[in-house]
Coordinates of C-alpha atoms in Angstrom, one line a residue:
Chain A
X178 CA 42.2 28.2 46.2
X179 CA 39.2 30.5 47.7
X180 CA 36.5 30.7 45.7
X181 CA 33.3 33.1 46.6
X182 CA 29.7 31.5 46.7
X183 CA 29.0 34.0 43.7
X184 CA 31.7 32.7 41.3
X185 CA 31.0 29.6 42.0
X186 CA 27.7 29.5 40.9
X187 CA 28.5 32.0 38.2
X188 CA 31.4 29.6 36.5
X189 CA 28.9 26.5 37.0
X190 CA 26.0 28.1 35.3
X191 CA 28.0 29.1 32.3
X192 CA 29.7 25.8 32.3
X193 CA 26.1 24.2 32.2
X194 CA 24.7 26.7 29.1
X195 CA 28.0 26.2 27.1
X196 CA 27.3 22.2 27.6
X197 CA 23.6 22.6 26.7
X198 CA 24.5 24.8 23.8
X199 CA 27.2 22.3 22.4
X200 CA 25.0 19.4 22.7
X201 CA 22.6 21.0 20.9
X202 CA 24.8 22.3 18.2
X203 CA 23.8 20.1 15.2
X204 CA 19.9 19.2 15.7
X205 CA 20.1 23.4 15.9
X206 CA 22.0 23.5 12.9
X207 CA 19.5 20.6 11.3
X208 CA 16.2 22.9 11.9
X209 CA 18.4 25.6 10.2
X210 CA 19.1 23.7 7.1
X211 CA 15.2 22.4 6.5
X212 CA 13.2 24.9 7.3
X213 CA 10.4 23.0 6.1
X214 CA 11.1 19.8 8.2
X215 CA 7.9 20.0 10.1
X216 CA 5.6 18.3 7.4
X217 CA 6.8 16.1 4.6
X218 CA 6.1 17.1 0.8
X219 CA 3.2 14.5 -0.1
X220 CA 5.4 12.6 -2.9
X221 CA 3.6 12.3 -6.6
X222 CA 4.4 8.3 -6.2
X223 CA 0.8 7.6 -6.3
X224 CA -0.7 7.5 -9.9
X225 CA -1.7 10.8 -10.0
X226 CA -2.0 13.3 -7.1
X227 CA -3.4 11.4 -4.0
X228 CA -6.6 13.6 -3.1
X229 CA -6.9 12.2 0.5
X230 CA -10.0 15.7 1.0
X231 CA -12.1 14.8 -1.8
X232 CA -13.1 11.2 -0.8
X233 CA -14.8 9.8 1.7
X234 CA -15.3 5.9 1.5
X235 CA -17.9 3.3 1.9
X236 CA -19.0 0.3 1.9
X237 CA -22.3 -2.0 1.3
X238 CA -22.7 -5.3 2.3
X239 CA -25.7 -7.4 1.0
X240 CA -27.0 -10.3 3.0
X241 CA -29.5 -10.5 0.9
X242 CA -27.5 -10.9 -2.5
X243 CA -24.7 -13.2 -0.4
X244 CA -24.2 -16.5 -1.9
X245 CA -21.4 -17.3 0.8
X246 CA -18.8 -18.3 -2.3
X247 CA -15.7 -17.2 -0.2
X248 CA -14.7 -16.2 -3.2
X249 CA -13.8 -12.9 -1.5
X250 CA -11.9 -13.9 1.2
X251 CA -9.5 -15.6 -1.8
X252 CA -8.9 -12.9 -3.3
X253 CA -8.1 -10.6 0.2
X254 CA -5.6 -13.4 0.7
X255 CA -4.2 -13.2 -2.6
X256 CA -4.5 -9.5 -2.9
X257 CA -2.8 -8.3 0.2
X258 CA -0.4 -11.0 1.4
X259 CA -3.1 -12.2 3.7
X260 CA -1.7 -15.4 5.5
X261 CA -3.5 -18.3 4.2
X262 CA -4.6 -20.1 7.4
X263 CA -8.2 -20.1 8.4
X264 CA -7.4 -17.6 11.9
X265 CA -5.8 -14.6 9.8
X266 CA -8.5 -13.1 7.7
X267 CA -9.2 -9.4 6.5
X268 CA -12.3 -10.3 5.3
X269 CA -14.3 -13.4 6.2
X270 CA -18.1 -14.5 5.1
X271 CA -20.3 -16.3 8.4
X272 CA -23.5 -18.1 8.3
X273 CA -25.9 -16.8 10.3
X274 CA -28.7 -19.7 10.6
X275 CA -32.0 -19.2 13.0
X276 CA -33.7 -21.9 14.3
X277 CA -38.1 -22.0 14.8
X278 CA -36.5 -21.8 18.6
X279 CA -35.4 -18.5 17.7
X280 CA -31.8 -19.4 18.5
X281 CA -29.4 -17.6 16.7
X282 CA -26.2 -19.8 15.5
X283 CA -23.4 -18.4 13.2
X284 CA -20.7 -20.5 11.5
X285 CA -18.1 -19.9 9.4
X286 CA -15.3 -22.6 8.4
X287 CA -12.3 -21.3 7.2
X288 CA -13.7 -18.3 7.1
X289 CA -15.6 -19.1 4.8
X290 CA -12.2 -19.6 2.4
X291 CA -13.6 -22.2 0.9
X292 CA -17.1 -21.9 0.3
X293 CA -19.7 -23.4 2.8
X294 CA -20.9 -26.3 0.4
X295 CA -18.3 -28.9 1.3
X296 CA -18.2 -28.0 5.0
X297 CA -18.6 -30.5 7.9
X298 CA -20.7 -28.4 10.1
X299 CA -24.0 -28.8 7.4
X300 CA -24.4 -31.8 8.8
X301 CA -25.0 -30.7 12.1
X302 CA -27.8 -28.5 10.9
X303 CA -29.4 -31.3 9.3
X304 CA -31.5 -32.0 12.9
X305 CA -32.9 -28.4 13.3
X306 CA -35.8 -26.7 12.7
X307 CA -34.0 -24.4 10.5
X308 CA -36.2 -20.6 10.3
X309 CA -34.1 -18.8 7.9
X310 CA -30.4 -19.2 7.4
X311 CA -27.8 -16.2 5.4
X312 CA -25.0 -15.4 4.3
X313 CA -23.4 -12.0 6.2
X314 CA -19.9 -10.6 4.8
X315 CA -17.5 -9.4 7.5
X316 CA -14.8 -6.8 6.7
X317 CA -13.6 -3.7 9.0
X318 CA -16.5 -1.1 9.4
X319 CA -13.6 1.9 8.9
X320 CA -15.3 3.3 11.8
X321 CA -15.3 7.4 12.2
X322 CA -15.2 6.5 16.0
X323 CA -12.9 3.7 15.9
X324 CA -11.9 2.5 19.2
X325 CA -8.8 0.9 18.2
X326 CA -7.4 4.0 16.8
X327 CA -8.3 5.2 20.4
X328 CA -6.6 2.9 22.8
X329 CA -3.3 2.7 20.4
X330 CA -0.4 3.5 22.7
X331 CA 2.0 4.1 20.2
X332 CA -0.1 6.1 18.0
X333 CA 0.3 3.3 15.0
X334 CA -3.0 3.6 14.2
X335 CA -4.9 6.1 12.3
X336 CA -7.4 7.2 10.2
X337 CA -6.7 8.5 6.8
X338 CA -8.6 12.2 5.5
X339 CA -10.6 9.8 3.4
X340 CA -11.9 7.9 6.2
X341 CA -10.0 4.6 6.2
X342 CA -8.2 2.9 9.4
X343 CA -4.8 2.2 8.6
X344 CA -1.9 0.4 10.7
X345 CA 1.8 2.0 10.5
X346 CA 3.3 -1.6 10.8
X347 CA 6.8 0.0 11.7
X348 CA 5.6 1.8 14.7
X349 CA 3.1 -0.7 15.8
X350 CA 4.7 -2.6 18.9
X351 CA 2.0 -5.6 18.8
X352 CA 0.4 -5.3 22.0
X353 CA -2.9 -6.0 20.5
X354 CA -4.5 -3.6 22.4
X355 CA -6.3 -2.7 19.2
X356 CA -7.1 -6.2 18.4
X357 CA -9.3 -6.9 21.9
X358 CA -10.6 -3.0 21.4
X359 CA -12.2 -4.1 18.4
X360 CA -16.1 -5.1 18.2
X361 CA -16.1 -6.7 14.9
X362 CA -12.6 -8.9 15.5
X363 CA -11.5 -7.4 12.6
X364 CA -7.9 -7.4 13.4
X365 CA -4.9 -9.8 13.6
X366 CA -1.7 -9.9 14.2
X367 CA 0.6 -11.4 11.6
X368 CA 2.5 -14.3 12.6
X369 CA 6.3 -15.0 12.2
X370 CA 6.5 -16.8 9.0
X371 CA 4.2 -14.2 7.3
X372 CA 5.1 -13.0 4.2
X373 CA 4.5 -9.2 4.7
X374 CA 3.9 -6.0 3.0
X375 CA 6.6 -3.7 5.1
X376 CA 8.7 -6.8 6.2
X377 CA 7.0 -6.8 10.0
X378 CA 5.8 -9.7 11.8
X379 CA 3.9 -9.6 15.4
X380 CA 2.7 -6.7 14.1
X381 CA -1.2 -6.4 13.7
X382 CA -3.1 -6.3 10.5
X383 CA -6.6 -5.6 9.0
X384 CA -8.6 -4.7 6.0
X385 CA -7.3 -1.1 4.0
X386 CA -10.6 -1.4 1.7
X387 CA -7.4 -2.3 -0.2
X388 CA -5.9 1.3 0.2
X389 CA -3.4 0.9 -2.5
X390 CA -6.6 -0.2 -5.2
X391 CA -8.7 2.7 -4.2
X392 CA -5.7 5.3 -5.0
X393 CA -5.8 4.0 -8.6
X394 CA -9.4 4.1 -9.1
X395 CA -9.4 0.2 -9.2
X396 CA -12.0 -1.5 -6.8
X397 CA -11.2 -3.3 -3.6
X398 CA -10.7 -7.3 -4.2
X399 CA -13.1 -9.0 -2.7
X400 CA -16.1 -6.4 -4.6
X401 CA -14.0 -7.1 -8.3
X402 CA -14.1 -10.4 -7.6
X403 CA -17.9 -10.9 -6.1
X404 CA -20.3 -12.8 -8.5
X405 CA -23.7 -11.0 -7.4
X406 CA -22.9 -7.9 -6.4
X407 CA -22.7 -8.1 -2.7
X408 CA -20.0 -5.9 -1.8
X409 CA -20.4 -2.5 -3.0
X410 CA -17.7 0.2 -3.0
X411 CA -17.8 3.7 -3.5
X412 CA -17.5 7.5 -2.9
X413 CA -19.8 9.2 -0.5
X414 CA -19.0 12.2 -1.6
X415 CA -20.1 11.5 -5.0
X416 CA -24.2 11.4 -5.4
X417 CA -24.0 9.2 -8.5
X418 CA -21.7 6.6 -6.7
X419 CA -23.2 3.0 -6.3
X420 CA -22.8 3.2 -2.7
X421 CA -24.8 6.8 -2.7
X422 CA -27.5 5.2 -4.9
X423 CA -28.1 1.8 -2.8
X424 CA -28.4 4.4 0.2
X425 CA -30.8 6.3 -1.4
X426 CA -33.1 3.2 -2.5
X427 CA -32.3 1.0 0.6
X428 CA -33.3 0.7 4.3
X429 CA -29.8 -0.5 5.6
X430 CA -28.0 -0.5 8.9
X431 CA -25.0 -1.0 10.8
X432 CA -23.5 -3.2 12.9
X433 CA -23.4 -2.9 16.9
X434 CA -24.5 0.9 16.5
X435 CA -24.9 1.3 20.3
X436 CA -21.6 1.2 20.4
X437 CA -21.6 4.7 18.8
X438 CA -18.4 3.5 16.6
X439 CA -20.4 5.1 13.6
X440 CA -19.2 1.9 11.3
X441 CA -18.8 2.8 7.1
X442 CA -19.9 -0.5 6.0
X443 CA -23.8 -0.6 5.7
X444 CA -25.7 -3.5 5.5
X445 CA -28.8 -4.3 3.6
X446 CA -31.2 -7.1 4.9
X447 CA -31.6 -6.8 8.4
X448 CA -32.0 -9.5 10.6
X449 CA -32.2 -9.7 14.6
X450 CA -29.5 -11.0 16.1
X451 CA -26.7 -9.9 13.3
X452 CA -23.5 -8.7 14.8
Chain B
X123 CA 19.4 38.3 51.9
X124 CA 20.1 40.3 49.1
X125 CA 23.0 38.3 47.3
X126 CA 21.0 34.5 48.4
X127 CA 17.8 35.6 46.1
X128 CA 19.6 36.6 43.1
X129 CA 21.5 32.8 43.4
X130 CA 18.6 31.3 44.2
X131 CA 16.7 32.8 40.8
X132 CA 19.6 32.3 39.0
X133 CA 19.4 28.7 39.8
X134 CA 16.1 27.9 39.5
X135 CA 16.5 29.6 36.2
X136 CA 19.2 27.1 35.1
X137 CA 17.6 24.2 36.5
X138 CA 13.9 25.3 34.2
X139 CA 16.6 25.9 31.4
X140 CA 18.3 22.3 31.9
X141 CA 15.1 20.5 32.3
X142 CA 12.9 21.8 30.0
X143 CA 14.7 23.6 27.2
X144 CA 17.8 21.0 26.8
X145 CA 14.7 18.7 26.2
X146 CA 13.0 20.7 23.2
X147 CA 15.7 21.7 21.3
X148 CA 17.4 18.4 21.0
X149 CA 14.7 16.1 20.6
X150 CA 14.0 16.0 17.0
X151 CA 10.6 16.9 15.3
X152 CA 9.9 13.3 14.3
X153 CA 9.8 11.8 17.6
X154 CA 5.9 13.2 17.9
X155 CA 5.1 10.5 15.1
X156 CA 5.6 8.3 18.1
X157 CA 3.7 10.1 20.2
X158 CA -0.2 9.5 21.1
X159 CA -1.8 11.6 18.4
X160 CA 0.8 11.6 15.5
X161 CA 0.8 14.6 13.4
X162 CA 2.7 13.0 10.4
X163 CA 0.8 10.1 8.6
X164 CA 1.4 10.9 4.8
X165 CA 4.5 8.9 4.9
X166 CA 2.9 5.5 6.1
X167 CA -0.4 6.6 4.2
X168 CA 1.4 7.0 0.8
X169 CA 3.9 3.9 1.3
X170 CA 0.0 1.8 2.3
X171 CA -1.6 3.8 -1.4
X172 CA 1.8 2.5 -3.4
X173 CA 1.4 -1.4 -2.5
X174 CA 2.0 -3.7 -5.7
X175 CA -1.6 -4.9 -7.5
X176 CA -1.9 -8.5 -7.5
X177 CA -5.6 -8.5 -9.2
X178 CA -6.2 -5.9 -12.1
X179 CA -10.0 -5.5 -13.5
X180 CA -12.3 -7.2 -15.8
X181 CA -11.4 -4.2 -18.6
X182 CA -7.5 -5.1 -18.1
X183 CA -8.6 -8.5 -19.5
X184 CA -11.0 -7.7 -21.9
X185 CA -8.3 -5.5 -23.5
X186 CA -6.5 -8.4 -25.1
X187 CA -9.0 -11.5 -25.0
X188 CA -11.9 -9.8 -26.9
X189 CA -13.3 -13.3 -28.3
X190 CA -14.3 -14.6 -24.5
X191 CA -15.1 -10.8 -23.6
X192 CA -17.7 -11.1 -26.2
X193 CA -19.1 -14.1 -25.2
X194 CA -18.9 -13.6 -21.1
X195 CA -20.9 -10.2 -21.6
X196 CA -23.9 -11.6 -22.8
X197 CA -23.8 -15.0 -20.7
X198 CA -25.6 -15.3 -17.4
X199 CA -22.0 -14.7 -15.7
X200 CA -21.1 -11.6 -17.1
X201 CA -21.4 -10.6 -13.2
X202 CA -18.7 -12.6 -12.6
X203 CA -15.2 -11.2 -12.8
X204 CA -12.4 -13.1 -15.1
X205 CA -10.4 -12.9 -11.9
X206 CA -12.6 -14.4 -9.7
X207 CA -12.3 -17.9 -11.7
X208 CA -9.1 -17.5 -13.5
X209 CA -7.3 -15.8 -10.6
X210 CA -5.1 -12.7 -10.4
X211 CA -3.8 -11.0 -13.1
X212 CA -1.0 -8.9 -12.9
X213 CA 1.9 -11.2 -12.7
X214 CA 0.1 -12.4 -16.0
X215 CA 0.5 -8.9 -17.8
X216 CA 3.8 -8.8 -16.2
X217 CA 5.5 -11.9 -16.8
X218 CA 3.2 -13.5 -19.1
X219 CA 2.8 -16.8 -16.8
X220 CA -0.6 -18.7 -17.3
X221 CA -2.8 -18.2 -14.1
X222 CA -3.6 -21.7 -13.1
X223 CA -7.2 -22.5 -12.8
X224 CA -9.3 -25.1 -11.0
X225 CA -11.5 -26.5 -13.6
X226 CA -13.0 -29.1 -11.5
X227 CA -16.5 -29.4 -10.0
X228 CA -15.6 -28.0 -6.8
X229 CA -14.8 -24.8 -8.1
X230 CA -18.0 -24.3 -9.7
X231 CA -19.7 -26.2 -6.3
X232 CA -18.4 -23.0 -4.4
X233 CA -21.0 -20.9 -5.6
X234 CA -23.9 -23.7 -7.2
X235 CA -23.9 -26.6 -4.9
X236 CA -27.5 -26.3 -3.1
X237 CA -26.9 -24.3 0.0
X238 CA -30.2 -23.5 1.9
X239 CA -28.8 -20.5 2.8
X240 CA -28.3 -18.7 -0.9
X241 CA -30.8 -17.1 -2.1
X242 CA -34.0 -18.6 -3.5
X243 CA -33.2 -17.4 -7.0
X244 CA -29.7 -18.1 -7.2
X245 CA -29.1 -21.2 -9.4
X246 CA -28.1 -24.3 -7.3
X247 CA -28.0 -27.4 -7.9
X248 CA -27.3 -31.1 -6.2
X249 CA -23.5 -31.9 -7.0
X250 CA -24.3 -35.2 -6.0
X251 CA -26.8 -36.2 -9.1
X252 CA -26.5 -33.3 -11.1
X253 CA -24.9 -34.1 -14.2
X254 CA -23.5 -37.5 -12.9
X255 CA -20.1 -36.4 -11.3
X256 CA -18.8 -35.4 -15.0
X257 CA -16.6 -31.7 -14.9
X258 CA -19.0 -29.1 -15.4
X259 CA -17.3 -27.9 -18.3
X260 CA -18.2 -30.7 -20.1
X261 CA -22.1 -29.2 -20.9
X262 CA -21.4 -25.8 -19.6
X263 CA -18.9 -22.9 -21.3
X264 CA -18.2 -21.0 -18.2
X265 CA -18.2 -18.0 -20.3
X266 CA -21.8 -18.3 -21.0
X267 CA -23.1 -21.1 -19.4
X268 CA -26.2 -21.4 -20.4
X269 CA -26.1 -21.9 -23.8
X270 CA -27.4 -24.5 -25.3
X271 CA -29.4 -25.4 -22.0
X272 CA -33.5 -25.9 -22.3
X273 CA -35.1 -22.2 -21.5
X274 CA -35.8 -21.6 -17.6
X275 CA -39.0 -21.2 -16.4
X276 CA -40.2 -18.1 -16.0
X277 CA -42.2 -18.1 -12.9
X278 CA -42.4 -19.7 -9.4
X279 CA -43.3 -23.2 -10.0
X280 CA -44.4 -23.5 -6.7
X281 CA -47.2 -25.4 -5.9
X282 CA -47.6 -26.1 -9.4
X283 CA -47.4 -29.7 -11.0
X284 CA -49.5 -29.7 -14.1
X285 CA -47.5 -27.6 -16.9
X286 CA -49.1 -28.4 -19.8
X287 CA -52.2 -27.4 -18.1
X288 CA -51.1 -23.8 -19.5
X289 CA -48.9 -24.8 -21.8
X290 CA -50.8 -27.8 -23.7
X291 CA -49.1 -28.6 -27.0
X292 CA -52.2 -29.1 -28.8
X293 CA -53.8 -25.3 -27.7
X294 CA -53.3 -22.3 -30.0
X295 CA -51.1 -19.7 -29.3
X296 CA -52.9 -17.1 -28.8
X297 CA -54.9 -18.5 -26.1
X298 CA -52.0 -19.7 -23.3
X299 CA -48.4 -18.8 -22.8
X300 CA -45.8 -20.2 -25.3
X301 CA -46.4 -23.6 -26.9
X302 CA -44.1 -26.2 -25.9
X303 CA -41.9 -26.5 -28.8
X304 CA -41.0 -30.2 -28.7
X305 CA -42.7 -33.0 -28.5
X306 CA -44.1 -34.0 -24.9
X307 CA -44.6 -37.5 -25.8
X308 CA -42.9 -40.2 -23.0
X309 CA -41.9 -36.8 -21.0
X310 CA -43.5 -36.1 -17.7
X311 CA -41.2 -34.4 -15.2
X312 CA -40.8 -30.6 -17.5
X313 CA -38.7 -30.0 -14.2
X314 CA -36.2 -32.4 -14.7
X315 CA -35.1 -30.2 -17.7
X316 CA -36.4 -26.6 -16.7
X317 CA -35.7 -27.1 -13.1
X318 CA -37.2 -24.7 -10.8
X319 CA -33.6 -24.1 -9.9
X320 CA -32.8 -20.7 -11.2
X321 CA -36.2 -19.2 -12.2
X322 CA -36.3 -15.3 -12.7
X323 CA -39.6 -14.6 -10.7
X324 CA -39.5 -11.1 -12.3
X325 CA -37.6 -11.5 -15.2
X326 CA -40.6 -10.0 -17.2
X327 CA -40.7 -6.5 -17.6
X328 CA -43.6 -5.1 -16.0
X329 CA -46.3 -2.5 -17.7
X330 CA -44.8 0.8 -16.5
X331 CA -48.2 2.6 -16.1
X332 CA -51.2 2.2 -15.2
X333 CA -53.6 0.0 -16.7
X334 CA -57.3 2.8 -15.0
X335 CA -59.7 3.0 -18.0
X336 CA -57.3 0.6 -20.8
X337 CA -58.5 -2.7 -22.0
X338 CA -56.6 -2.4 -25.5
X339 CA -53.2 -3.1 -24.9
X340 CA -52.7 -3.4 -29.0
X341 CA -53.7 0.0 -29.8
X342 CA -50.4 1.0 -28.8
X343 CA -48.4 -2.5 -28.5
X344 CA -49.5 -3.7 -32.0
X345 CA -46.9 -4.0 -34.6
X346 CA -46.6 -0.8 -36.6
X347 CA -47.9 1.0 -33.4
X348 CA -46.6 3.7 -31.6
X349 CA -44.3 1.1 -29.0
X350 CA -44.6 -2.2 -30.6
X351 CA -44.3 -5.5 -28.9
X352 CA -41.0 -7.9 -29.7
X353 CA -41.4 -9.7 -32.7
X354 CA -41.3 -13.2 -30.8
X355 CA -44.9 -12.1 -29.4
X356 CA -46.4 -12.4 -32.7
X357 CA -50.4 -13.8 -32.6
X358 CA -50.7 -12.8 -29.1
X359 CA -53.8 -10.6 -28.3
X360 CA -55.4 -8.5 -25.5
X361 CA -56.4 -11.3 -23.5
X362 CA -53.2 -12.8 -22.3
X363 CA -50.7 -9.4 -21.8
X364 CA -51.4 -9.6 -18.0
X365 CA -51.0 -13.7 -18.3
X366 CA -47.2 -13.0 -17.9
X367 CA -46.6 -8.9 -17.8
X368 CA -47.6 -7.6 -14.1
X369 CA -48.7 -4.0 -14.2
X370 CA -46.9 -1.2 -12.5
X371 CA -49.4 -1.3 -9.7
X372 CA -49.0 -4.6 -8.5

């Protein structure tokens, strides 16, 4: 059989298209049938309607109200399925002591889990010419600029409209990318034998200002639980919120803010060599 | 030439169709969620807002145990959440199992064993004398632990060691600050008791104006005047307000 250049390349374009078309029959058909498909209804599962606009978070630590308890990182634990072992921590309190040398050193055992009175390392400050010596609180900043949300190759990260850094555990791959990208070490990854929220391990973790307590008008942990009211939390969109008032009344600062990551927790009592 | 352009658009046509348009119409929508600035993120945000509660709040408690409420709120821990001692609270309303509770020493040690790092004010004390090495509970309700303890002092106490040089047990009243009301006989060390541990250096309210061109603090501050002092001030007169009250200028 003869066939012309023409036909040819007529019958094997059509064949082509009719392939293209019937391999693309039913995600055709599945636009169709939800028009609507590009953005999801926002379910009413929350208590009450989630009103992601009209917040905006933040936080206050106070170094100098700190009485280095722990009793908050107990409570993160407890709270949020936080593995128990001193290297996973969403929250952690360190010890900042400065010597009359001027030397600046910063302890915290078990991060600071439980408490600081029993710990071994107070002996080792017995020696020194002790300065001054604090308590600082560590959480995540919830930076607007966060750099981990930046470097994600997977888009896992993000931030929410009300300004907190979450982690979509089922898309996150673990490469901890995030994890070195952070300046305040305020991620982890969660090991294998964790118990989890979204039944992922190897996945990373960090603080949500406990997202899922915020939603219902209920306080993070670790500031229901402190004793002298060194963790503040509220709405800086709201003038008469705590946080609003302590900024109004306090000269507080951030922590690394050359780093231009515009962190949300501010902290009152400022010291050289805090970061 | 004519008849080799037309098959050469018509290809290249194809080829754009197969490699670019076969991609966009059967990769679903979803896949950008993958991709490095997801659009979607209500999904995982919502599932994050939805997480069980494992702590509930002081007012979740006070709801039902209204006898310890009442005493906790006007005790010197009423800063102090119930869940922060007695632990969290929802499986309780839940299930209604006990939280278990440390009631040893070390529990309390976590936040008033002497640290030099805690705030001057905050009350500490040496777990290794303090009390022998009895529970705390023993002396101290932890709903209002203070009661029943000798008053605090005050003021700074430091670089002061005489106290009965102001408040001498044989002096009137109305002269120093209050009268010792026990006897100071075989006592020496008031510190022992009122340890400086704990002092409120300005628990006193301070005079919220100015004091320019007043010297009679009673014409307004007597009893029956137009703001009258408490009635545990009784016999006290002009000359020893400022003994304890600091003026709003300093």
């Amino acid at each position: 059989m003869k066939i012309s250049r023409r036909d040819f390349i007529k019958t094997g374009a059509g064949g082509v298209l009719g392939g293209v078309v019937a391999y693309s029959l039913p995600s055709i058909l599945r636009i169709l049938a939800q028009p609507g498909n590009a953005e999801l209804p926002v379910s009413a599962a929350v208590i009450g309607e989630p009103q992601w606009e009209k917040h905006h978070w933040g936080f206050i630590a106070d170094t100098e109200k700190c009485i280095g308890c722990g009793r908050c990182v107990v409570a993160c634990k407890q709270e949020n399925k936080v593995p128990w072992d001193e290297e996973y921590n969403r929250t952690w309190v360190e010890r900042y002591v400065i010597t009359e040398d001027g030397e600046t050193l910063v302890d915290s055992p078990n991060a600071g889990r439980d408490g600081f009175a029993e710990a071994t390392k107070n002996s080792e400050y017995q020696n020194l010419e002790i300065r001054k010596s604090f308590f600082v609180p560590k959480l995540c900043n919830q930076c607007e600029q966060p750099p981990c949300v930046t470097v994600c190759p997977v888009g896992a990260t993000y931030r929410t409209k009300d300004g907190v850094v979450l982690v979509n555990q089922e898309h996150c791959i673990g490469c901890r990318y995030c994890v070195q990208a952070c300046p305040y070490g305020a991620r982890y990854m969660l090991p294998d034998a964790a118990q989890t929220h979204f039944g992922q391990v190897r996945v990373v973790d960090k603080c949500t200002w406990c997202y899922h307590r915020i939603q219902k008008g209920l306080l993070p942990a670790c500031v229901e639980v402190c004793p002298v009211g060194a963790r503040v939390f509220g709405d800086m969109r709201d003038p008469e919120s705590p946080v609003r008032k302590i900024l109004r009344e306090k000269r507080v600062y951030v922590l690394k803010p050359d780093l231009g990551t515009e962190p949300k927790v501010y902290y009152v009592g400022f010291e050289k060599g805090v970061h | 030439m004519n008849h080799l352009v037309r098959a050469g658009l018509l290809l290249s046509g194809v080829l754009f169709f197969v490699f670019v348009g076969v991609r966009v119409i059967p990769i679903p929508s979803f896949m950008a969620d993958f991709g490095f600035h997801p659009r979607k993120t209500e999904t995982n945000t919502l599932a994050w807002a939805n997480l069980p509660l494992q702590y509930a709040q002081t007012s979740t408690c006070s709801s039902c145990h209204k006898d310890n409420h009442a005493l906790w709120e006007k005790g010197d821990h009423k800063t102090v959440s119930c869940e922060n001692c007695h632990g969290p609270a929802v499986a309780h309303l839940e299930t209604g199992a006990r939280p278990v509770m440390d009631t040893s020493r070390k529990l309390c040690s976590t936040c008033h064993a002497q640290l030099a790092a805690r705030p001057y004010d905050f009350p500490q004390v040496d777990t290794a004398t303090h009390g022998g090495q009895a529970a705390c509970i023993t002396c101290h309700n932890p709903h209002t632990p203070r009661a029943g303890m000798p008053p605090r002092v005050p003021h700074d106490c430091e670089d002061r060691t005489n106290c009965q040089s102001c408040h001498n047990p044989h002096e009137p009243l109305d002269v120093v600050p209050p009268i010792i009301p026990h006897t100071v006989e075989g006592r020496t060390d008031c510190l022992s008791c009122h340890g400086p541990q704990g002092t409120r250096g300005n628990a006193l309210p301070r005079i919220p104006h100015t004091l320019e061109g007043r010297t009679n603090c009673l014409l307004c501050h007597n009893s029956g005047g137009l703001k009258p002092f408490p009635a545990d001030h009784a016999g006290r007169t002009n000359a020893n307000c400022l003994t304890c009250h600091r003026s709003k200028e300093g």
